[in-house]
PDB file of C-alpha atoms in Angstrom:
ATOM      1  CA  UNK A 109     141.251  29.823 137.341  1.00 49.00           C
ATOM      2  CA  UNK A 110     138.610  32.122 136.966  1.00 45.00           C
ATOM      3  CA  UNK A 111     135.970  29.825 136.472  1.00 46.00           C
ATOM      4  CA  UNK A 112     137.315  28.149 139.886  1.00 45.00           C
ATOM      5  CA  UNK A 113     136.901  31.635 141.859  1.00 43.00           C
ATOM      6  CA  UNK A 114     133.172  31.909 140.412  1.00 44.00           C
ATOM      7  CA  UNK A 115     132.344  28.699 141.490  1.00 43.00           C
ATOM      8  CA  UNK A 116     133.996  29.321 144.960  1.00 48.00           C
ATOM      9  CA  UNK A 117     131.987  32.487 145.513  1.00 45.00           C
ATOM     10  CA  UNK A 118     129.160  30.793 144.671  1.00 42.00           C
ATOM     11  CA  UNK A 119     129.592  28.197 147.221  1.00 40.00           C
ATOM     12  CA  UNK A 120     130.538  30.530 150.345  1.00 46.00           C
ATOM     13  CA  UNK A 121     126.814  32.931 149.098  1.00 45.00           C
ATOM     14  CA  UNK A 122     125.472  29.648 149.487  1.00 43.00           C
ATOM     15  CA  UNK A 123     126.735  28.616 152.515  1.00 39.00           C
ATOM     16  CA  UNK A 124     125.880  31.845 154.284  1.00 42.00           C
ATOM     17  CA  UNK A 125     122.069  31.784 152.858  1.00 40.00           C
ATOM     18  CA  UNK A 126     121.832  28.312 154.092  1.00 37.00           C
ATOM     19  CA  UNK A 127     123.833  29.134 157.336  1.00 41.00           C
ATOM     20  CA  UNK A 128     121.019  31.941 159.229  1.00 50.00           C
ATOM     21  CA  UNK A 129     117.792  29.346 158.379  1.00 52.00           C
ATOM     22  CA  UNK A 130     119.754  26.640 160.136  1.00 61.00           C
ATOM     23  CA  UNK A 131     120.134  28.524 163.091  1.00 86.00           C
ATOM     24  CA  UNK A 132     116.691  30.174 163.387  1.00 87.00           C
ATOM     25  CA  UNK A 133     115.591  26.203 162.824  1.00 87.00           C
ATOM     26  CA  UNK A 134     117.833  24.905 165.810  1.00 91.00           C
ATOM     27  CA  UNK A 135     116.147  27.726 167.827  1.00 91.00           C
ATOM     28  CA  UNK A 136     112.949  26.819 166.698  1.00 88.00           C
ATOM     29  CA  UNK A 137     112.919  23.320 167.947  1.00 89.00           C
ATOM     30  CA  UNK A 138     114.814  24.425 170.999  1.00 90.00           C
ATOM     31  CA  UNK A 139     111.475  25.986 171.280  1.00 88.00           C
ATOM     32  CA  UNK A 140     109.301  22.987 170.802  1.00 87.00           C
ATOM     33  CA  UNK A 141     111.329  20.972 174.208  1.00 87.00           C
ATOM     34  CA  UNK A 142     111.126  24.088 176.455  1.00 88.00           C
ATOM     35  CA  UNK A 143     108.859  24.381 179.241  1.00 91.00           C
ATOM     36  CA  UNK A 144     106.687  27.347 179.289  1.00 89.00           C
ATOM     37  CA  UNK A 145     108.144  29.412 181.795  1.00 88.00           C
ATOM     38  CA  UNK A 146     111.634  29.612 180.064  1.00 91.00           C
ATOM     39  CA  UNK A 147     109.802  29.756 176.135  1.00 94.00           C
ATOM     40  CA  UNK A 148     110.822  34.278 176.808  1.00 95.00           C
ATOM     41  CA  UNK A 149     114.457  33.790 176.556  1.00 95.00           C
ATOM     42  CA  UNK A 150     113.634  31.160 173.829  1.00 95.00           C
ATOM     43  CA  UNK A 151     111.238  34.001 171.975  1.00 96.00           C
ATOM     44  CA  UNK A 152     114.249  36.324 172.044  1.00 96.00           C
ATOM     45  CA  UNK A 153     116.855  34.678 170.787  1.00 95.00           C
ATOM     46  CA  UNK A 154     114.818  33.846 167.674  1.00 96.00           C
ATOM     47  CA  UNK A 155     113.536  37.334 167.828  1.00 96.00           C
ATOM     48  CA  UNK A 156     117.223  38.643 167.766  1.00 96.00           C
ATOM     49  CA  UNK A 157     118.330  36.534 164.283  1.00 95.00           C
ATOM     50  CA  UNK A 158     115.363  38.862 163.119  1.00 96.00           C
ATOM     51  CA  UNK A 159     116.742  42.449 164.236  1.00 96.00           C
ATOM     52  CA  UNK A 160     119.602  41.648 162.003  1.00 95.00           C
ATOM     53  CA  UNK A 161     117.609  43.148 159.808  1.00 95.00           C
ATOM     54  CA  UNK A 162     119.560  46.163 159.135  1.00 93.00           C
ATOM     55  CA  UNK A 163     122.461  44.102 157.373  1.00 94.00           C
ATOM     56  CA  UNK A 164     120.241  42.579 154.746  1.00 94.00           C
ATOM     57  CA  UNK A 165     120.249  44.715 151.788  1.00 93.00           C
ATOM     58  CA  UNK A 166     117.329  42.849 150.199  1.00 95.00           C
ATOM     59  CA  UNK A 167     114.195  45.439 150.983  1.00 95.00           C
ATOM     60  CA  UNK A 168     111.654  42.876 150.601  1.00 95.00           C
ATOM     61  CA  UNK A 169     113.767  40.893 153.004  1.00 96.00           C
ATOM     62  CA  UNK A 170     114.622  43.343 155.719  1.00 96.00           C
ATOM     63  CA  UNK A 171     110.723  43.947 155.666  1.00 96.00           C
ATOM     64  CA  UNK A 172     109.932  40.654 156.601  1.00 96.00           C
ATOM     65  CA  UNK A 173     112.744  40.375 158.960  1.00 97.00           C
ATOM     66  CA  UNK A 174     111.271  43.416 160.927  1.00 97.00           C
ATOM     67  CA  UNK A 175     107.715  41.703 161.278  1.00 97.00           C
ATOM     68  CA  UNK A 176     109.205  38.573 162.620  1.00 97.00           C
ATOM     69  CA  UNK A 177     111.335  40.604 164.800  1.00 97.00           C
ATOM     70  CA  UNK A 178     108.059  42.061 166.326  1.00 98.00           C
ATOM     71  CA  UNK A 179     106.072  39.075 166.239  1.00 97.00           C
ATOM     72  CA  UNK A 180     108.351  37.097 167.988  1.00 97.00           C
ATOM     73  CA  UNK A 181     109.316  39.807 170.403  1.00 98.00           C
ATOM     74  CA  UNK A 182     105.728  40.283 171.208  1.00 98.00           C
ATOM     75  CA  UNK A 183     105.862  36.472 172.177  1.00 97.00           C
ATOM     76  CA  UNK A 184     108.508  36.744 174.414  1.00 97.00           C
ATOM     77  CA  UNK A 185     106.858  39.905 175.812  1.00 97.00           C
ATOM     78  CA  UNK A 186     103.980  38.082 177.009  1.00 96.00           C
ATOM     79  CA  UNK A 187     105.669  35.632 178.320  1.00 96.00           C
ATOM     80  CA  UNK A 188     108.184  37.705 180.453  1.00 96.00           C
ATOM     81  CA  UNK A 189     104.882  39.897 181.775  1.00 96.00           C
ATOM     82  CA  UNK A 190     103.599  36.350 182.935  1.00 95.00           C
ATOM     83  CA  UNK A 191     105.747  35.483 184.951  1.00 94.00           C
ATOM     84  CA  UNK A 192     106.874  39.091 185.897  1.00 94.00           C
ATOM     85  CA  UNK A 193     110.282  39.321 184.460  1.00 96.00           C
ATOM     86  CA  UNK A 194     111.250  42.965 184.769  1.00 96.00           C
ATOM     87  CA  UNK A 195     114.582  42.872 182.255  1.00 96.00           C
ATOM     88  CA  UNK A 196     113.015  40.235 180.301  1.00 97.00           C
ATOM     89  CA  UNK A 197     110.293  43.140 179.537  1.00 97.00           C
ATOM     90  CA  UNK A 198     112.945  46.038 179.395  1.00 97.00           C
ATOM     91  CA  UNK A 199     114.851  43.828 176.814  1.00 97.00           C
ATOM     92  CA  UNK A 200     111.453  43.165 174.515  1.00 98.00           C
ATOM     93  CA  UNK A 201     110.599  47.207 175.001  1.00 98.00           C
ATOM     94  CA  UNK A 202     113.847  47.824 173.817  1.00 97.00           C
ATOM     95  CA  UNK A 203     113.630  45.382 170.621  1.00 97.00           C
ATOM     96  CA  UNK A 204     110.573  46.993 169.595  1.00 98.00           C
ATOM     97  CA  UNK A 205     111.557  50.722 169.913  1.00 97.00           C
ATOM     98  CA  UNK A 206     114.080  49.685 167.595  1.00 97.00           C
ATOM     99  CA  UNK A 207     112.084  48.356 164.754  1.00 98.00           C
ATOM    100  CA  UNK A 208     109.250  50.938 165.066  1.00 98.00           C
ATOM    101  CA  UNK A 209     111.759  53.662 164.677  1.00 97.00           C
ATOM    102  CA  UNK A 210     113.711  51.727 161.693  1.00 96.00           C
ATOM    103  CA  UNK A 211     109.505  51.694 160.478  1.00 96.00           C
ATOM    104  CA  UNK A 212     109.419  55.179 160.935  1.00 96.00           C
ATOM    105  CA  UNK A 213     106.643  54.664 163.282  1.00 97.00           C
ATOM    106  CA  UNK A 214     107.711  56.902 166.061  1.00 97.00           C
ATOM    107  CA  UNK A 215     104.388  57.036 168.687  1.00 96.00           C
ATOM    108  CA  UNK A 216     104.861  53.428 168.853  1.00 97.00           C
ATOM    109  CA  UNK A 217     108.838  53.454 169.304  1.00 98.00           C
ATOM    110  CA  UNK A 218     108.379  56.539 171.188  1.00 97.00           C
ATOM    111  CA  UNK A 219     105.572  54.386 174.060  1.00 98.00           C
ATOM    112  CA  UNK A 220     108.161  51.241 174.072  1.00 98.00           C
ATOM    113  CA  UNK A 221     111.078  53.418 175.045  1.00 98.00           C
ATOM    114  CA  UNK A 222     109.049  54.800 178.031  1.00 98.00           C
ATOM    115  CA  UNK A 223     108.128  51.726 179.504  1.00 98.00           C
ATOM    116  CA  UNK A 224     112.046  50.668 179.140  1.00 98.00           C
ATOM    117  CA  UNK A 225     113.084  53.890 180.998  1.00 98.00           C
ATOM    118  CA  UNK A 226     110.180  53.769 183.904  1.00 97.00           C
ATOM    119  CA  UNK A 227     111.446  49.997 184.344  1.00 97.00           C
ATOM    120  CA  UNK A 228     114.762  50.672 184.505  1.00 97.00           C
ATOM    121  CA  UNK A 229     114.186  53.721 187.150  1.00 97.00           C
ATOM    122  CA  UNK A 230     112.613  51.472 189.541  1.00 96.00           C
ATOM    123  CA  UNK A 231     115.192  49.222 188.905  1.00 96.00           C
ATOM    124  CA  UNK A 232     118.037  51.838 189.389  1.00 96.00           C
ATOM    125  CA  UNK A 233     119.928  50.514 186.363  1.00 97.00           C
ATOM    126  CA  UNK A 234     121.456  53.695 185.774  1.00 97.00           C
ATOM    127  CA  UNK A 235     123.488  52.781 182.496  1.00 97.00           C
ATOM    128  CA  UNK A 236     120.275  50.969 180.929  1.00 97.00           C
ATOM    129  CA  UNK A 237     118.347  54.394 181.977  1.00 97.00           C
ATOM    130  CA  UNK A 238     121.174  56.775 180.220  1.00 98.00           C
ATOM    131  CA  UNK A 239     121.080  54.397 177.354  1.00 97.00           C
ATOM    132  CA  UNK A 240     117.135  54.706 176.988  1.00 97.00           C
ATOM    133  CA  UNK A 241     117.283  58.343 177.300  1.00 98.00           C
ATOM    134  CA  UNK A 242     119.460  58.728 175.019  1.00 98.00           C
ATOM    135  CA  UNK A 243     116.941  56.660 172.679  1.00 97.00           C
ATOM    136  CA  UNK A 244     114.266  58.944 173.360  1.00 97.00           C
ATOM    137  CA  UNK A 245     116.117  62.154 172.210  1.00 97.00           C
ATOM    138  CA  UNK A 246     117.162  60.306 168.772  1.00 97.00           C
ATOM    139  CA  UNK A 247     113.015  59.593 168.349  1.00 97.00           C
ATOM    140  CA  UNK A 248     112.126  62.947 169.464  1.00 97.00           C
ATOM    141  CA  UNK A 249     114.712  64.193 167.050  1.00 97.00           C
ATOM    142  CA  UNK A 250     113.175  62.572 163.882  1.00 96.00           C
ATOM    143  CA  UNK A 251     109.760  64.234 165.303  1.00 96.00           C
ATOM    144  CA  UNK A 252     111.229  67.715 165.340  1.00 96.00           C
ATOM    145  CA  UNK A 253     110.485  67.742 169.355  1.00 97.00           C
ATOM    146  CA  UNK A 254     113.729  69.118 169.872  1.00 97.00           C
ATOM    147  CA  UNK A 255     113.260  71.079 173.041  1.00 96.00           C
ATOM    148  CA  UNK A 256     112.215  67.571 174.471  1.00 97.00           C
ATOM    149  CA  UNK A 257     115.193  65.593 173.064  1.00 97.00           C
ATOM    150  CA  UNK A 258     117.414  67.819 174.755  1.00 98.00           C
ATOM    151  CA  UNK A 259     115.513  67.324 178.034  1.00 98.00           C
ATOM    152  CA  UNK A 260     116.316  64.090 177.959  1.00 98.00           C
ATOM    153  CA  UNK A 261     120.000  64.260 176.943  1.00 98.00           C
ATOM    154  CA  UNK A 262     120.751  66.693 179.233  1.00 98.00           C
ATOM    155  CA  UNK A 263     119.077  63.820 182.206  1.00 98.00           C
ATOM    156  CA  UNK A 264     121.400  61.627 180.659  1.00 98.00           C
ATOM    157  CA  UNK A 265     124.824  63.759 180.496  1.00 98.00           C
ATOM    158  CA  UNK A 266     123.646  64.609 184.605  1.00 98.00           C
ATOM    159  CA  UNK A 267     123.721  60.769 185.013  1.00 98.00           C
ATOM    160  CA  UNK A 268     126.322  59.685 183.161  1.00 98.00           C
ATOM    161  CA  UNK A 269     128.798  62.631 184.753  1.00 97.00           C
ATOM    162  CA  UNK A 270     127.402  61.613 188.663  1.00 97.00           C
ATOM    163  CA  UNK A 271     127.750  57.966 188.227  1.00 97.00           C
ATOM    164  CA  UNK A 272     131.305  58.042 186.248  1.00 96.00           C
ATOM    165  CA  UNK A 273     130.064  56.444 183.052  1.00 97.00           C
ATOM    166  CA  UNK A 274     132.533  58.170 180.650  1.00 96.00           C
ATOM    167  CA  UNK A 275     131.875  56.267 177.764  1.00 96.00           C
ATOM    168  CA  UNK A 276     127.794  56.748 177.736  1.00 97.00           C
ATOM    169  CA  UNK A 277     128.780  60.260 178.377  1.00 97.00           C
ATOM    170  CA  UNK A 278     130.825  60.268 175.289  1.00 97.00           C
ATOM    171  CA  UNK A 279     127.500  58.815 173.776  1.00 97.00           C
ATOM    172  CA  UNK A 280     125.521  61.348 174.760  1.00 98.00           C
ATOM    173  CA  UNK A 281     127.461  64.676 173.741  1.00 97.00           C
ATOM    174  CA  UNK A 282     127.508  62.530 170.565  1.00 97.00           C
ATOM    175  CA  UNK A 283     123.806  62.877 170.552  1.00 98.00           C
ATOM    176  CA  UNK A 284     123.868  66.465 171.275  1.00 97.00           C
ATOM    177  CA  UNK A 285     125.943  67.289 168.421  1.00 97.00           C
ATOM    178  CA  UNK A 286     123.770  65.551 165.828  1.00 97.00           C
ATOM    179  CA  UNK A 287     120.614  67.356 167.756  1.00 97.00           C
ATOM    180  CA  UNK A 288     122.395  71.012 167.166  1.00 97.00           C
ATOM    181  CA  UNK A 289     123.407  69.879 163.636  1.00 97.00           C
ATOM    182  CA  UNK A 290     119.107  69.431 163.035  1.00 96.00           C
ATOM    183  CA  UNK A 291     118.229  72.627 164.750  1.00 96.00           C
ATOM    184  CA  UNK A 292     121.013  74.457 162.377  1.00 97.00           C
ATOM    185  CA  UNK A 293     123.495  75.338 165.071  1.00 97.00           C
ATOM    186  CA  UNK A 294     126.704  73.418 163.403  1.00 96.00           C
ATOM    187  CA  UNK A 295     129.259  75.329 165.657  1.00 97.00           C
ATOM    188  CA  UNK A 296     127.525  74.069 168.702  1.00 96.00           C
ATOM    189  CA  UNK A 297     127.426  70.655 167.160  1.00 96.00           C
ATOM    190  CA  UNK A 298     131.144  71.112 166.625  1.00 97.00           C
ATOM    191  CA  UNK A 299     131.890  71.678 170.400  1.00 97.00           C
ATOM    192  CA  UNK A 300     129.373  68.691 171.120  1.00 97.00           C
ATOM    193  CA  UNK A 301     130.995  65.776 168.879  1.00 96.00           C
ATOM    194  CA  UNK A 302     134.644  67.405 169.858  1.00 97.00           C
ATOM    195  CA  UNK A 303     133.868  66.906 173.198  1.00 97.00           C
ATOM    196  CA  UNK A 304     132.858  63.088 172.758  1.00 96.00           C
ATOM    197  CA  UNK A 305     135.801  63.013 170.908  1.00 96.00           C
ATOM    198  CA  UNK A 306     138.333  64.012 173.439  1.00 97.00           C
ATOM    199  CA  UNK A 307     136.343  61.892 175.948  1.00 96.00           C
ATOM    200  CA  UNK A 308     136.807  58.720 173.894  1.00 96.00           C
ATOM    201  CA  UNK A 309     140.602  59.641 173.318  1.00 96.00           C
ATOM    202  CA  UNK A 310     140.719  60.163 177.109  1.00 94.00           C
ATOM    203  CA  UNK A 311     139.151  56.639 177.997  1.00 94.00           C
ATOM    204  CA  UNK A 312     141.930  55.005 175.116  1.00 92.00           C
ATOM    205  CA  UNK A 313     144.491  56.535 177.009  1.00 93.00           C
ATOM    206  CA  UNK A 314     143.302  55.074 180.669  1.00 89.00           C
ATOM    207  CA  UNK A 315     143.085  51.922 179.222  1.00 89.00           C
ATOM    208  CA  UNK A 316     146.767  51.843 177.350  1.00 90.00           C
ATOM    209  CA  UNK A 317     148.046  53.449 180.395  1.00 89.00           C
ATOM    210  CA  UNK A 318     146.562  50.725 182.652  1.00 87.00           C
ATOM    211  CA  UNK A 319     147.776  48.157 180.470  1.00 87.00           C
ATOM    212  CA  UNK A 320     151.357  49.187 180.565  1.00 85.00           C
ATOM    213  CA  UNK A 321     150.606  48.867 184.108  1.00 86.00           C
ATOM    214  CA  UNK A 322     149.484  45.334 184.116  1.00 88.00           C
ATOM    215  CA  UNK A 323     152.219  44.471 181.987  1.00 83.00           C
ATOM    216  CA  UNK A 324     154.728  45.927 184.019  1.00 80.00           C
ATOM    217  CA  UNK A 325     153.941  44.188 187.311  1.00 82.00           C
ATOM    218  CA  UNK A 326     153.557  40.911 185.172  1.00 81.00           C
ATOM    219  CA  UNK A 327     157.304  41.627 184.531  1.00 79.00           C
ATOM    220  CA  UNK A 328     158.349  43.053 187.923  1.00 75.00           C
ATOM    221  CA  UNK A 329     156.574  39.914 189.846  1.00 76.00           C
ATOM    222  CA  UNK A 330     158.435  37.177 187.140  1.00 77.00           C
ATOM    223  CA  UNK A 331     162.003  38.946 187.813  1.00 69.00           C
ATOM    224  CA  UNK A 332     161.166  39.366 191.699  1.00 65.00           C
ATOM    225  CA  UNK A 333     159.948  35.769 191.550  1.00 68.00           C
ATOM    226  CA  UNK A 334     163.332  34.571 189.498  1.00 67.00           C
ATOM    227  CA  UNK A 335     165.640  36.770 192.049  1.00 68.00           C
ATOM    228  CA  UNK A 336     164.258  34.833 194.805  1.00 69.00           C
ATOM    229  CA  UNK A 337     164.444  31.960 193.366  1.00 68.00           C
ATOM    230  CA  UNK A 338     168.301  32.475 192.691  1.00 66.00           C
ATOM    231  CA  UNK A 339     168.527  33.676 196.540  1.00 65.00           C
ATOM    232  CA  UNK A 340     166.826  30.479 197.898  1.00 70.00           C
ATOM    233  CA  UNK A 341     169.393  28.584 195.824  1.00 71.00           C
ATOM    234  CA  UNK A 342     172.350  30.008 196.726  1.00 69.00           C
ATOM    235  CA  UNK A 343     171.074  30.039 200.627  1.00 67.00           C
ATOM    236  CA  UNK A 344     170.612  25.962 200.146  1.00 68.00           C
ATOM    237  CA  UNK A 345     174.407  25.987 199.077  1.00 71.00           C
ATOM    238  CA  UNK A 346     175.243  27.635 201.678  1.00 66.00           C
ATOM    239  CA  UNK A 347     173.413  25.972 204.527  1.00 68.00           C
ATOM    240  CA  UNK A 348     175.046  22.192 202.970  1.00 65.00           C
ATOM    241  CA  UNK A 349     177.966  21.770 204.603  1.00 57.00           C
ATOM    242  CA  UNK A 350     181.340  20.841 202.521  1.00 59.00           C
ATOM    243  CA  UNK A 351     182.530  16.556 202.666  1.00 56.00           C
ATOM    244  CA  UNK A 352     185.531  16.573 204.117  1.00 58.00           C
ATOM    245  CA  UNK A 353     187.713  14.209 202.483  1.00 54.00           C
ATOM    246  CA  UNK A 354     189.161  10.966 204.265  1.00 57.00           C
ATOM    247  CA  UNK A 355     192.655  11.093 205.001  1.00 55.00           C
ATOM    248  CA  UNK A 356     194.404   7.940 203.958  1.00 53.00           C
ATOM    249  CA  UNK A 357     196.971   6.850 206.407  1.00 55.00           C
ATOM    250  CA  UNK A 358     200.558   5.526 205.106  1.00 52.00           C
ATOM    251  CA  UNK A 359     200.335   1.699 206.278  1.00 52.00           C
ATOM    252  CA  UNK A 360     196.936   1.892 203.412  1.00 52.00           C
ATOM    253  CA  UNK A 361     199.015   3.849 201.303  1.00 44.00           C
ATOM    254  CA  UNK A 362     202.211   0.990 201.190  1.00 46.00           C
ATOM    255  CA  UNK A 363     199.482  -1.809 201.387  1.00 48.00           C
ATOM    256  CA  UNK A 364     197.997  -0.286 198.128  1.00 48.00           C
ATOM    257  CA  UNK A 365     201.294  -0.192 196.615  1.00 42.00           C
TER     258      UNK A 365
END
């Protein structure tokens, strides 16, 4: 029995080593039979099997995963600024800011997030913009430019609060507690995370409370629908008038007999 479990274990490690390369291959032919000016979305997909990276424990491994990350990202970036495809290039900016912070290179990460946030001003994509800022104040934060990173997180609480984001405002008091934790103020860290905290618990209870809702006119609509039915029935019934029944005269009656 033992010896069976070993051998099972065995054969699932197996089947998830072999089970990533097969995909990344399928994309990579994909790749060979698509036209040039759809290769970006092509570049990204393959790019995004890479920036798995942070689930492979191997360090060799997650190495290598990072450069192909970039190096395929940086494909798909070219491509996109070809043929001028503005979320195409926010996406790639974004993808790179995260492995040059996981690379500890933070000018680099630092440039990439920029170009996200200028593209997604002129875009007006406010949550992509509160999300990017937000990105900014976590790489300012490993630079020690903390007056900076709360710049930008208080530009993203101001955003998130006018535009009724609650759950990237959640995010972002999240962020400000873990910025107060690194510039040794843990009570206003406290407030910070609380505060995201009673936020999220807020949002779970819209959402329960909206599904009770749902569920109740569900129920209210199938027990109006089965009253009505019941009515319509009954006024069919009604409307059909009764057979009379034939009277039978006595000459049939003695003829019968």
């Amino acid at each position: 029995m033992k010896k069976f479990i070993i051998l099972s274990l065995l054969i699932l490690a197996g089947f998830k080593t072999y089970a990533a390369p097969t995909d990344l291959d399928s994309l990579k032919q994909k790749l060979q039979l698509t036209v040039d000016s759809l290769k970006g979305p092509v570049y990204t997909e393959i790019a995004d099997v890479y920036l798995k990276y942070d689930t492979i424990s191997n360090r060799k491994k997650r190495i290598q995963y990072q450069n192909e990350a970039l190096n395929y990202t940086m494909l798909a970036l070219h491509k996109y600024s070809y043929y001028s495809d503005s979320v195409g290039l926010r996406v790639s900016f974004d993808a790179l800011a995260k492995v040059y912070t996981s690379q500890h290179k933070f000018s680099q990460a630092k440039w990439f997030v920029l170009q996200s946030i200028n593209i997604s001003r002129i875009k007006n994509d406010v949550p992509n913009l509160i999300a990017s800022l937000i990105k900014l104040s976590t790489v300012k934060m490993e630079i020690k430019d903390y007056k900076l990173a709360m710049r930008d997180l208080n530009e993203a609480l101001t955003l998130s609060i006018a535009n009724k984001i609650p759950q990237l405002e959640a995010a972002v008091q999240k962020n400000f507690g873990y910025l107060y934790n690194r510039m040794d103020n843990p009570a206003k860290g406290a407030v910070a995370l609380k505060r995201a905290d009673t936020i999220l618990d807020r949002i779970k209870a819209q959402e329960a409370a909206t599904m009770l809702a749902i569920d109740k006119f569900a129920r209210d609509t199938i027990s109006a629908k089965k009253i009505d039915s019941v009515a319509k029935k009954k006024a069919v019934i009604a409307t059909k008038k009764p057979v009379k029944a034939k009277k039978i005269t006595s000459k049939k009656i003695v003829a019968a007999l």
